Amino acid sequence: MFGRFLEISLYTPEIRDSLAFYESLGFVQAPVGEVFNHPYAVVTDGRLFLGLHGRALPAPTLTFVMPRLMHGMEQLEQLGIEFDELQLGNEVFNRVSFRDPSGQCINVFEARTFSPPPFESQPATTCGYFTEYGLPAREQSAMRAFWEAAGFVAWDEQSEPFARTAITSDHLNLALYRSRAFRQPVLTFEDRDMRERLTRLTERGFQLSDEMPDSLDDRCNAILIAPEGTRLLLLQSED
């Protein structure tokens, strides 16, 4: 319903600092276009694309691409969406912004703003494998209904390692996190050897946080905070 997932857009007041942070983790830059007037860069691990924007925006924002957006507006309006921003016309870069029931901001652009880099092999990051975008949501019924209407598939809630409900699609997996420990969205990465990864991060001078549910062992799970404030949840995988 929203088109194809493009990026998680982040407000990064100091783009150089954020670029250095993500590149030190193994992310690589993608070639960007000249759509925006503000500083803009994109980093990726081949699966996750993060748009670093030097302009204030509700961050993080989920950004999708819908070709011929003006013709797709009826589909969006059928969801009962109230738009925060509308920029539509023949001489402008068409885009709209709105929010889900939790307040999560969503952009829909008419065209891509960067090109995926050609990979001979997928970059290996110190974070592990990106699995999902975690949204704090205690009241989940409205969220499930909203995202299912948009074409995502909601699964039954799981209790381990903490209460979460997966909401999946072909190009982006979301999850509703029902825990007081999560006050803002997180980028969730998993690995079977996360304890070793955390040790390497600590040895390299990264500061790890334990802002996570008590059910998670802080010896093999942690939160890593990017310079612009984005939370990366690093989880020990059970697989």
Short mmCIF file of C-alpha atoms in Angstrom, two decimals:
data_model
loop_
_atom_site.label_atom_id
_atom_site.label_comp_id
_atom_site.label_asym_id
_atom_site.label_seq_id
_atom_site.Cartn_x
_atom_site.Cartn_y
_atom_site.Cartn_z
CA MET A 1 0.00 0.00 0.00
CA PHE A 2 2.87 2.42 0.74
CA GLY A 3 5.04 1.22 -2.13
CA ARG A 4 8.53 -0.27 -1.75
CA PHE A 5 10.59 0.39 1.35
CA LEU A 6 13.45 2.84 0.72
CA GLU A 7 15.20 3.82 3.96
CA ILE A 8 14.96 4.62 7.62
CA SER A 9 15.43 8.38 7.61
CA LEU A 10 17.40 9.88 10.51
CA TYR A 11 17.95 13.48 11.52
CA THR A 12 21.72 13.79 11.85
CA PRO A 13 22.88 17.29 12.87
CA GLU A 14 26.52 16.24 12.42
CA ILE A 15 26.51 13.96 9.38
CA ARG A 16 30.28 13.44 9.41
CA ASP A 17 30.13 12.06 12.95
CA SER A 18 27.26 9.71 12.07
CA LEU A 19 28.97 8.59 8.86
CA ALA A 20 32.16 7.81 10.75
CA PHE A 21 30.18 5.85 13.35
CA TYR A 22 28.32 3.65 10.88
CA GLU A 23 31.33 3.13 8.62
CA SER A 24 33.37 2.05 11.64
CA LEU A 25 30.75 -0.67 12.18
CA GLY A 26 31.12 -1.89 8.59
CA PHE A 27 28.36 0.01 6.80
CA VAL A 28 29.17 1.48 3.39
CA GLN A 29 27.92 4.58 1.63
CA ALA A 30 25.45 4.50 -1.26
CA PRO A 31 25.46 7.05 -4.12
CA VAL A 32 22.82 9.73 -3.48
CA GLY A 33 20.93 11.99 -5.87
CA GLU A 34 20.39 15.75 -5.71
CA VAL A 35 16.75 15.77 -4.63
CA PHE A 36 17.28 17.52 -1.31
CA ASN A 37 18.66 20.97 -0.54
CA HIS A 38 19.98 19.79 2.82
CA PRO A 39 23.04 17.56 3.45
CA TYR A 40 22.15 13.92 2.80
CA ALA A 41 24.00 10.60 2.87
CA VAL A 42 22.99 6.93 2.91
CA VAL A 43 24.76 4.01 4.57
CA THR A 44 23.90 0.35 4.19
CA ASP A 45 24.90 -3.15 5.23
CA GLY A 46 23.26 -4.52 2.08
CA ARG A 47 19.99 -5.18 3.90
CA LEU A 48 19.31 -2.06 5.93
CA PHE A 49 19.46 1.44 4.39
CA LEU A 50 19.82 4.45 6.68
CA GLY A 51 19.26 7.93 5.27
CA LEU A 52 21.25 10.57 7.18
CA HIS A 53 19.52 13.93 6.80
CA GLY A 54 20.96 17.27 7.82
CA ARG A 55 17.45 18.71 8.21
CA ALA A 56 15.20 18.44 11.25
CA LEU A 57 12.63 15.67 10.79
CA PRO A 58 10.74 13.30 13.07
CA ALA A 59 13.39 10.66 13.55
CA PRO A 60 13.53 7.88 12.84
CA THR A 61 11.10 8.01 9.90
CA LEU A 62 10.13 5.06 7.71
CA THR A 63 10.41 6.09 4.05
CA PHE A 64 8.82 4.28 1.11
CA VAL A 65 8.72 4.87 -2.65
CA MET A 66 5.48 4.80 -4.65
CA PRO A 67 5.87 5.60 -8.37
CA ARG A 68 3.11 7.89 -9.69
CA LEU A 69 2.29 8.93 -6.16
CA MET A 70 -0.46 11.35 -7.19
CA HIS A 71 -2.37 8.43 -8.70
CA GLY A 72 -1.84 6.37 -5.54
CA MET A 73 -3.27 8.96 -3.16
CA GLU A 74 -6.72 7.36 -3.26
CA GLN A 75 -5.27 4.13 -1.83
CA LEU A 76 -3.68 6.03 1.04
CA GLU A 77 -6.84 8.03 1.72
CA GLN A 78 -8.84 4.80 1.93
CA LEU A 79 -6.79 3.93 5.02
CA GLY A 80 -8.21 7.02 6.72
CA ILE A 81 -4.78 8.64 6.84
CA GLU A 82 -4.48 12.24 8.02
CA PHE A 83 -1.50 13.79 6.26
CA ASP A 84 1.06 15.91 8.10
CA GLU A 85 2.63 17.12 4.86
CA LEU A 86 1.55 17.09 1.22
CA GLN A 87 3.87 18.15 -1.59
CA LEU A 88 2.23 17.22 -4.86
CA GLY A 89 2.46 18.80 -8.30
CA ASN A 90 4.02 18.60 -11.73
CA GLU A 91 7.07 20.73 -10.91
CA VAL A 92 8.01 19.37 -7.47
CA PHE A 93 9.41 16.21 -5.92
CA ASN A 94 6.17 14.52 -4.89
CA ARG A 95 6.03 13.29 -1.31
CA VAL A 96 3.62 12.93 1.59
CA SER A 97 4.09 12.37 5.30
CA PHE A 98 1.78 10.90 7.93
CA ARG A 99 1.86 8.83 11.13
CA ASP A 100 0.74 5.43 12.33
CA PRO A 101 -1.40 5.10 15.51
CA SER A 102 1.71 5.14 17.74
CA GLY A 103 2.97 8.39 16.21
CA GLN A 104 5.63 6.72 14.05
CA CYS A 105 6.31 9.04 11.11
CA ILE A 106 6.07 7.62 7.57
CA ASN A 107 7.21 9.24 4.31
CA VAL A 108 6.09 8.18 0.84
CA PHE A 109 8.21 9.56 -2.02
CA GLU A 110 7.49 9.26 -5.73
CA ALA A 111 11.07 8.32 -6.64
CA ARG A 112 14.27 6.97 -5.12
CA THR A 113 16.77 9.37 -3.58
CA PHE A 114 19.82 7.09 -3.84
CA SER A 115 21.13 4.09 -5.77
CA PRO A 116 22.03 0.83 -3.99
CA PRO A 117 25.76 0.20 -4.32
CA PRO A 118 26.81 -2.87 -6.34
CA PHE A 119 27.94 -5.53 -3.89
CA GLU A 120 30.11 -8.47 -4.85
CA SER A 121 29.35 -9.76 -1.37
CA GLN A 122 27.21 -8.34 1.41
CA PRO A 123 29.21 -6.20 3.88
CA ALA A 124 29.82 -7.77 7.28
CA THR A 125 29.08 -5.37 10.12
CA THR A 126 30.09 -5.66 13.75
CA CYS A 127 26.40 -5.34 14.70
CA GLY A 128 25.32 -8.68 13.26
CA TYR A 129 22.30 -9.33 11.05
CA PHE A 130 19.58 -6.67 10.88
CA THR A 131 16.27 -8.37 11.69
CA GLU A 132 13.65 -5.70 12.36
CA TYR A 133 12.67 -2.16 13.27
CA GLY A 134 11.33 -2.31 16.82
CA LEU A 135 8.49 0.03 17.80
CA PRO A 136 7.49 0.53 21.46
CA ALA A 137 3.75 -0.16 21.56
CA ARG A 138 1.83 -1.28 24.62
CA GLU A 139 -1.59 -0.98 22.96
CA GLN A 140 -1.20 -3.08 19.85
CA SER A 141 -4.65 -3.59 18.31
CA ALA A 142 -4.73 -0.28 16.40
CA MET A 143 -1.13 -0.78 15.27
CA ARG A 144 -1.82 -4.28 13.99
CA ALA A 145 -4.90 -3.08 12.09
CA PHE A 146 -3.03 -0.15 10.53
CA TRP A 147 -0.03 -2.13 9.29
CA GLU A 148 -2.10 -5.10 8.13
CA ALA A 149 -4.25 -2.73 6.06
CA ALA A 150 -0.99 -1.49 4.52
CA GLY A 151 -0.11 -5.03 3.40
CA PHE A 152 2.05 -6.24 6.31
CA VAL A 153 1.40 -9.55 8.09
CA ALA A 154 1.06 -9.51 11.89
CA TRP A 155 1.96 -12.64 13.87
CA ASP A 156 0.98 -13.77 17.34
CA GLU A 157 2.78 -12.13 20.22
CA GLN A 158 5.89 -13.89 21.52
CA SER A 159 6.92 -13.67 25.16
CA GLU A 160 10.63 -14.53 24.79
CA PRO A 161 13.10 -12.93 25.14
CA PHE A 162 10.57 -10.13 25.82
CA ALA A 163 7.02 -9.41 24.69
CA ARG A 164 7.06 -8.63 20.97
CA THR A 165 4.75 -8.95 17.97
CA ALA A 166 6.36 -9.37 14.55
CA ILE A 167 4.79 -7.51 11.60
CA THR A 168 6.49 -8.61 8.41
CA SER A 169 6.68 -7.73 4.73
CA ASP A 170 8.90 -8.52 1.76
CA HIS A 171 11.30 -5.62 2.28
CA LEU A 172 10.94 -4.45 5.89
CA ASN A 173 10.17 -6.28 9.12
CA LEU A 174 8.65 -4.37 12.00
CA ALA A 175 7.99 -5.56 15.53
CA LEU A 176 5.88 -4.10 18.34
CA TYR A 177 7.88 -4.17 21.57
CA ARG A 178 5.77 -4.26 24.74
CA SER A 179 8.28 -3.35 27.42
CA ARG A 180 8.78 -0.28 29.60
CA ALA A 181 12.49 -0.51 28.82
CA PHE A 182 11.92 0.67 25.24
CA ARG A 183 11.03 4.36 25.12
CA GLN A 184 11.84 4.90 21.44
CA PRO A 185 12.26 2.83 18.27
CA VAL A 186 15.31 0.60 17.89
CA LEU A 187 17.17 -1.06 15.02
CA THR A 188 17.47 -4.71 16.04
CA PHE A 189 20.44 -6.86 15.05
CA GLU A 190 21.01 -10.51 16.00
CA ASP A 191 23.90 -12.96 16.02
CA ARG A 192 24.66 -16.28 17.70
CA ASP A 193 28.02 -14.92 18.87
CA MET A 194 26.82 -11.52 20.04
CA ARG A 195 28.83 -11.81 23.25
CA GLU A 196 32.03 -11.88 21.16
CA ARG A 197 30.79 -8.95 19.05
CA LEU A 198 30.10 -6.90 22.18
CA THR A 199 33.59 -7.65 23.46
CA ARG A 200 35.10 -6.38 20.20
CA LEU A 201 32.99 -3.22 20.32
CA THR A 202 34.06 -2.53 23.90
CA GLU A 203 37.73 -3.09 23.03
CA ARG A 204 37.40 -0.58 20.22
CA GLY A 205 36.04 2.06 22.61
CA PHE A 206 32.30 1.87 21.90
CA GLN A 207 30.07 2.64 24.89
CA LEU A 208 27.31 0.05 25.40
CA SER A 209 24.08 0.74 27.27
CA ASP A 210 21.80 -1.63 29.21
CA GLU A 211 18.58 0.31 28.40
CA MET A 212 16.71 -2.93 27.67
CA PRO A 213 14.38 -5.41 29.39
CA ASP A 214 15.71 -7.14 32.52
CA SER A 215 15.08 -10.48 30.80
CA LEU A 216 18.06 -9.80 28.52
CA ASP A 217 21.48 -10.80 29.87
CA ASP A 218 23.74 -7.74 29.52
CA ARG A 219 26.75 -10.01 28.97
CA CYS A 220 25.48 -10.94 25.52
CA ASN A 221 22.89 -8.24 24.73
CA ALA A 222 23.26 -4.46 24.64
CA ILE A 223 22.14 -1.14 23.24
CA LEU A 224 24.55 0.87 21.06
CA ILE A 225 23.70 4.55 20.64
CA ALA A 226 24.69 6.37 17.44
CA PRO A 227 25.89 10.02 17.52
CA GLU A 228 22.48 11.27 16.33
CA GLY A 229 20.73 9.24 19.07
CA THR A 230 19.55 6.19 17.11
CA ARG A 231 19.34 3.06 19.28
CA LEU A 232 20.81 -0.20 17.93
CA LEU A 233 19.61 -3.25 19.90
CA LEU A 234 22.21 -6.01 19.70
CA LEU A 235 20.63 -9.37 20.57
CA GLN A 236 22.03 -12.82 21.19
CA SER A 237 20.32 -15.10 18.67
CA GLU A 238 18.91 -18.44 19.74
CA ASP A 239 19.63 -20.05 16.36
#
